[in-house]
Tab-separated table of C-alpha atoms in Angstrom:
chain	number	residue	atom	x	y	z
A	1	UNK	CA	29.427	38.867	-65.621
A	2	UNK	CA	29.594	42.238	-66.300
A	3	UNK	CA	31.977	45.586	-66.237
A	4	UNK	CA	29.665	48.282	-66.758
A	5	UNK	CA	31.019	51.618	-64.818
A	6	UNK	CA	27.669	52.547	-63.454
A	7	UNK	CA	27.426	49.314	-61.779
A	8	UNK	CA	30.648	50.462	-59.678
A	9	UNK	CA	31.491	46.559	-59.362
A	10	UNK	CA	33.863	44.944	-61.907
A	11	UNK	CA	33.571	41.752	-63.814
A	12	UNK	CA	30.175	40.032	-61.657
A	13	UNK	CA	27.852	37.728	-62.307
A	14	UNK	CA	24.461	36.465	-60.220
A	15	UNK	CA	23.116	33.230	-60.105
A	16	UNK	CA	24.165	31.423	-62.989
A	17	UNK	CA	22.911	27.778	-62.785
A	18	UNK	CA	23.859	25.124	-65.581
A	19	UNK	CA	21.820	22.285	-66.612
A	20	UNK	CA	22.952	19.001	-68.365
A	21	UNK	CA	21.366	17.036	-70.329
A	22	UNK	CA	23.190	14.228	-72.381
A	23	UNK	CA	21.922	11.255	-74.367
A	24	UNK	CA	23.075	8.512	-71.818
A	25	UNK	CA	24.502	8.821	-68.892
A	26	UNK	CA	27.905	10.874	-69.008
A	27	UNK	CA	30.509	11.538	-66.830
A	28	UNK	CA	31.389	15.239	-67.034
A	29	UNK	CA	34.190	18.100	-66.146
A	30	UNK	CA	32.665	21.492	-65.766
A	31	UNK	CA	34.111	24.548	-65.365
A	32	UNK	CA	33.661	28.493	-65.804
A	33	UNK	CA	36.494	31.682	-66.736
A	34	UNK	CA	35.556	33.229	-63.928
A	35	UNK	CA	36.645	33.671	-60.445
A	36	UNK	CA	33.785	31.921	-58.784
A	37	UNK	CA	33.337	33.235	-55.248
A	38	UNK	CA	29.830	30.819	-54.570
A	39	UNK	CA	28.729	27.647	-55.186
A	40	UNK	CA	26.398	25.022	-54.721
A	41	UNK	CA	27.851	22.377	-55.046
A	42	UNK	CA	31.604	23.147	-53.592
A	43	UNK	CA	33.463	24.443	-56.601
A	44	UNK	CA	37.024	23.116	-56.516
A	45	UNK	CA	39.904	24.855	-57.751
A	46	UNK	CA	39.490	22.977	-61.019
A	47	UNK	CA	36.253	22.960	-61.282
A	48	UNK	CA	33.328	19.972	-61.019
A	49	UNK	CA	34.946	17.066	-62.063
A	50	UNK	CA	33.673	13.823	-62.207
A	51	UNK	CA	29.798	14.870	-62.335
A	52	UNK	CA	27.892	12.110	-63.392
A	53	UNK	CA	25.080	13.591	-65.608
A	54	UNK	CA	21.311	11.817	-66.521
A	55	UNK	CA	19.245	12.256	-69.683
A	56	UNK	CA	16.725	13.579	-67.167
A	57	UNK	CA	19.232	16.220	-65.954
A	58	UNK	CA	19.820	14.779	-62.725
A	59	UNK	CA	23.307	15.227	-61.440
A	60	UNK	CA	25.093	13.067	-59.285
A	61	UNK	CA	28.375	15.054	-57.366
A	62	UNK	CA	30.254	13.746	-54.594
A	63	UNK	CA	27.862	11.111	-53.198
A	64	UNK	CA	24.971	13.830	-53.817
A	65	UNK	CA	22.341	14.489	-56.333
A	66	UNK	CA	21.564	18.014	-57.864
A	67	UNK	CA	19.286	19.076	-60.367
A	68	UNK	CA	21.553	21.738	-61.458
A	69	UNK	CA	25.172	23.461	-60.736
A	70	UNK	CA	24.808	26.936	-59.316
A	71	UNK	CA	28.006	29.438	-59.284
A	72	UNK	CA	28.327	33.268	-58.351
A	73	UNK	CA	31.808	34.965	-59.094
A	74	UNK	CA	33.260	37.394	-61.667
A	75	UNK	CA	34.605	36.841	-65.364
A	76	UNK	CA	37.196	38.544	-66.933
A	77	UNK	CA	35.454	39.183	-70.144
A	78	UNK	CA	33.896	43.374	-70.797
A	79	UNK	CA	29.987	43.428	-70.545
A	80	UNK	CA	29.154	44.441	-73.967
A	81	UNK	CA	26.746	47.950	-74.201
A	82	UNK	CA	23.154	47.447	-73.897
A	83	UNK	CA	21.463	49.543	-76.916
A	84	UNK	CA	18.352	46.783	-76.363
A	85	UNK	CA	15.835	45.659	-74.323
A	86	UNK	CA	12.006	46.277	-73.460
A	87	UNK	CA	10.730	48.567	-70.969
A	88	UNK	CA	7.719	47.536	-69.428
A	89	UNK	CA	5.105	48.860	-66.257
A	90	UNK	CA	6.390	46.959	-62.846
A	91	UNK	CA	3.033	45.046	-62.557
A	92	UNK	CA	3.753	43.355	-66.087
A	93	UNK	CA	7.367	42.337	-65.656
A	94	UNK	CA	6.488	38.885	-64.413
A	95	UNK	CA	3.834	37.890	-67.191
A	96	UNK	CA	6.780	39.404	-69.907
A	97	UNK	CA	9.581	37.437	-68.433
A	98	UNK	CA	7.655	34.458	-68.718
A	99	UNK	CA	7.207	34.803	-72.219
A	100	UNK	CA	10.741	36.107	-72.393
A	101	UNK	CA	11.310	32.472	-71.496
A	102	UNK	CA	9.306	30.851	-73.632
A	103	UNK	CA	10.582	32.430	-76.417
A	104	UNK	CA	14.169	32.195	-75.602
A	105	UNK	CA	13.637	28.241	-75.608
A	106	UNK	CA	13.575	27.382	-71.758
A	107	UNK	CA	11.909	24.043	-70.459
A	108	UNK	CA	9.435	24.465	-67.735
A	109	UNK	CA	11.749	23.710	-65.093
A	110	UNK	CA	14.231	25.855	-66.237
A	111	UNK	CA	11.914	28.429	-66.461
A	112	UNK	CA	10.020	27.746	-62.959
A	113	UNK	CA	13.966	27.805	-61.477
A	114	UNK	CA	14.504	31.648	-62.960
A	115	UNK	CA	10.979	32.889	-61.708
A	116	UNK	CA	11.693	31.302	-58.438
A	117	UNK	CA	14.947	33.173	-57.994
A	118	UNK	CA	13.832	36.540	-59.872
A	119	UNK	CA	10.697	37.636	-59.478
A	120	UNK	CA	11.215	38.594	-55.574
A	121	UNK	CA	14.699	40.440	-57.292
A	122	UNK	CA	12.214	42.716	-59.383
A	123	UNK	CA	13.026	46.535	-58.799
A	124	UNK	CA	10.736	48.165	-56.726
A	125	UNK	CA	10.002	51.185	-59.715
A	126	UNK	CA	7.220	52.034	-62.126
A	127	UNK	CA	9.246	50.483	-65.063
A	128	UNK	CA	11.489	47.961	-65.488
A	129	UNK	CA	14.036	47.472	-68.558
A	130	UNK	CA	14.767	44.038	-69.285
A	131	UNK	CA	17.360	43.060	-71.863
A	132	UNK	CA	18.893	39.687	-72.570
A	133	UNK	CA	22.319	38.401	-73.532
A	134	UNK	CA	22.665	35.294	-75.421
A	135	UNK	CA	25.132	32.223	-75.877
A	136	UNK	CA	27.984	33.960	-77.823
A	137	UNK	CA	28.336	37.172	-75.391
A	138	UNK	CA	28.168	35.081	-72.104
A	139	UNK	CA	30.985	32.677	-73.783
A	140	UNK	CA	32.973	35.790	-74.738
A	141	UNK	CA	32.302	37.090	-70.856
A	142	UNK	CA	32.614	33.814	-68.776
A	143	UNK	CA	32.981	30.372	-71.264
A	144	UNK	CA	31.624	27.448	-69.997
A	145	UNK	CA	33.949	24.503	-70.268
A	146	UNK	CA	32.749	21.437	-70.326
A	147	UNK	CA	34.296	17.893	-71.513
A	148	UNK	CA	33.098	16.046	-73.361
A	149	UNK	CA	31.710	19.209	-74.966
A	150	UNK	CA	27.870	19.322	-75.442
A	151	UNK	CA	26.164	19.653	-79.179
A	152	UNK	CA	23.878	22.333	-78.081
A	153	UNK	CA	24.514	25.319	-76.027
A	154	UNK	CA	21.950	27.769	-74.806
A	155	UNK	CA	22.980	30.189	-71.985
A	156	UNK	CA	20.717	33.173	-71.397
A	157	UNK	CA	21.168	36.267	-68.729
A	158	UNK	CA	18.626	38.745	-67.886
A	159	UNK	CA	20.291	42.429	-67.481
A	160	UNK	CA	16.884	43.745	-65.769
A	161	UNK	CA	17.236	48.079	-64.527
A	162	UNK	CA	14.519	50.099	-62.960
A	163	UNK	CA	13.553	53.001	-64.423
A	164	UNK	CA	11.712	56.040	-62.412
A	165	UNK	CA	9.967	56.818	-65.726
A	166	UNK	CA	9.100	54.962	-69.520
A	167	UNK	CA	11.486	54.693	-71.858
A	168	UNK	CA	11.361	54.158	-75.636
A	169	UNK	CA	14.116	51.047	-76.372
A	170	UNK	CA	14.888	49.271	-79.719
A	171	UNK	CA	13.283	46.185	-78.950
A	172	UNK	CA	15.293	42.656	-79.055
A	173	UNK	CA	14.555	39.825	-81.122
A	174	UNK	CA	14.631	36.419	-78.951
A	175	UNK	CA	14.667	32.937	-80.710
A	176	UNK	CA	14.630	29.708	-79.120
A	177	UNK	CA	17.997	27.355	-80.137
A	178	UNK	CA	16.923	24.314	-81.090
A	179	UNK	CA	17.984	21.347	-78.380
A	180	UNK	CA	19.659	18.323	-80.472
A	181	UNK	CA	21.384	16.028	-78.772
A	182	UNK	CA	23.336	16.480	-75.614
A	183	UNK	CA	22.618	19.836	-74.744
A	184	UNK	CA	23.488	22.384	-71.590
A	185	UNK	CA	21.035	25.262	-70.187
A	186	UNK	CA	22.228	28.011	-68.354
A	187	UNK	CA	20.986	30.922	-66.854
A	188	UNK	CA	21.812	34.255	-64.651
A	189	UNK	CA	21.190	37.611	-64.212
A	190	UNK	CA	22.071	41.141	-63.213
A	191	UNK	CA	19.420	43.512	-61.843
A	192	UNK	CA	20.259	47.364	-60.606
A	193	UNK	CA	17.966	49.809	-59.087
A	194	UNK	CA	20.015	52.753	-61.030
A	195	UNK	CA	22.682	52.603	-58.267
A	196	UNK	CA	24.452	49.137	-57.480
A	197	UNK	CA	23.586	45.788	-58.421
A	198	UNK	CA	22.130	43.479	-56.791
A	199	UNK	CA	24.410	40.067	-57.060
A	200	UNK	CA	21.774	37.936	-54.899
């Protein structure tokens, strides 16, 4: 989700997938403020409704099972200024993102799902900035409604730039939220190679 004027694009987001996780099993209504132009599963014009959710985080949808719900589209919320971030050599990227990860409070699934999708997305440059939004900016760029409402929310998103050259950034802070009760995980990202971004 995003509206930065460098990025030429207006108001995107990539990959965002949402994981559920409630005590017992739970029938849920999800939805996003965001035009969503992909989706796996089928996004209907209201949303997912009826998603039957597991304590495992299985999802059952329309006679199907998913593991997750996966959305692409564009929000209507401004991407806030990133002042943030750490800049790091290309061949270290990987090893930092994992601990990124870690420290940000993602399972090992969660986290195995964001390397699969990322790491091939990594700018081909000698540095890479990485900087991370948390829960209350995403919710202020693209909420996440869902009823009944979850105790814990933790939504990350990676804004991840290559850079022809170091530079010095005032480095983030990232704490893990703890997970009580039922709790939803999402994640996305944004990555640019200093021209346009790259939305898949």
């Amino acid at each position: 989700v995003f509206s930065r004027q460098d990025l030429v694009l207006v108001g995107g987001c990539a990959k965002p997938v949402v994981y559920a996780y409630p005590t017992s099993p739970t029938l849920l209504d999800v939805s996003v403020g965001a035009d969503v132009t992909m989706s796996d599963p089928l996004y209907e014009a209201d949303g997912w409704n009826n998603v039957m959710a597991m304590p495992n985080g299985l999802l059952g949808y329309n006679g199907k099972q998913y593991d997750s719900l996966f959305w692409e589209g564009f929000g209507n919320g401004a991407y806030p200024e990133i002042t943030k971030g750490t800049v790091v050599a290309k061949d270290r990227v990987e090893a930092t993102l994992q601990a990124n990860l870690e420290s940000l409070g993602l399972n090992q699934k969660e986290s195995a799902d964001f390397m699969d999708f990322w790491t091939a997305k990594i700018p081909d440059s000698p540095y890479v900035r990485l900087s991370w939004l948390g829960t209350n900016e995403i919710e202020r760029l693209a909420p996440l409604y869902i009823s009944p409402a979850p105790d814990t929310r933790i939504r990350v998103f990676l804004d991840m730039e290559g850079l022809p050259a170091y530079q010095a950034m005032t480095p983030q802070v990232l704490t893990s939220q703890p997970r009580v009760g039922f709790t939803v995980v999402e994640w996305g990202g944004l990555v640019t190679d200093g021209s346009v971004p790259l939305l898949r």
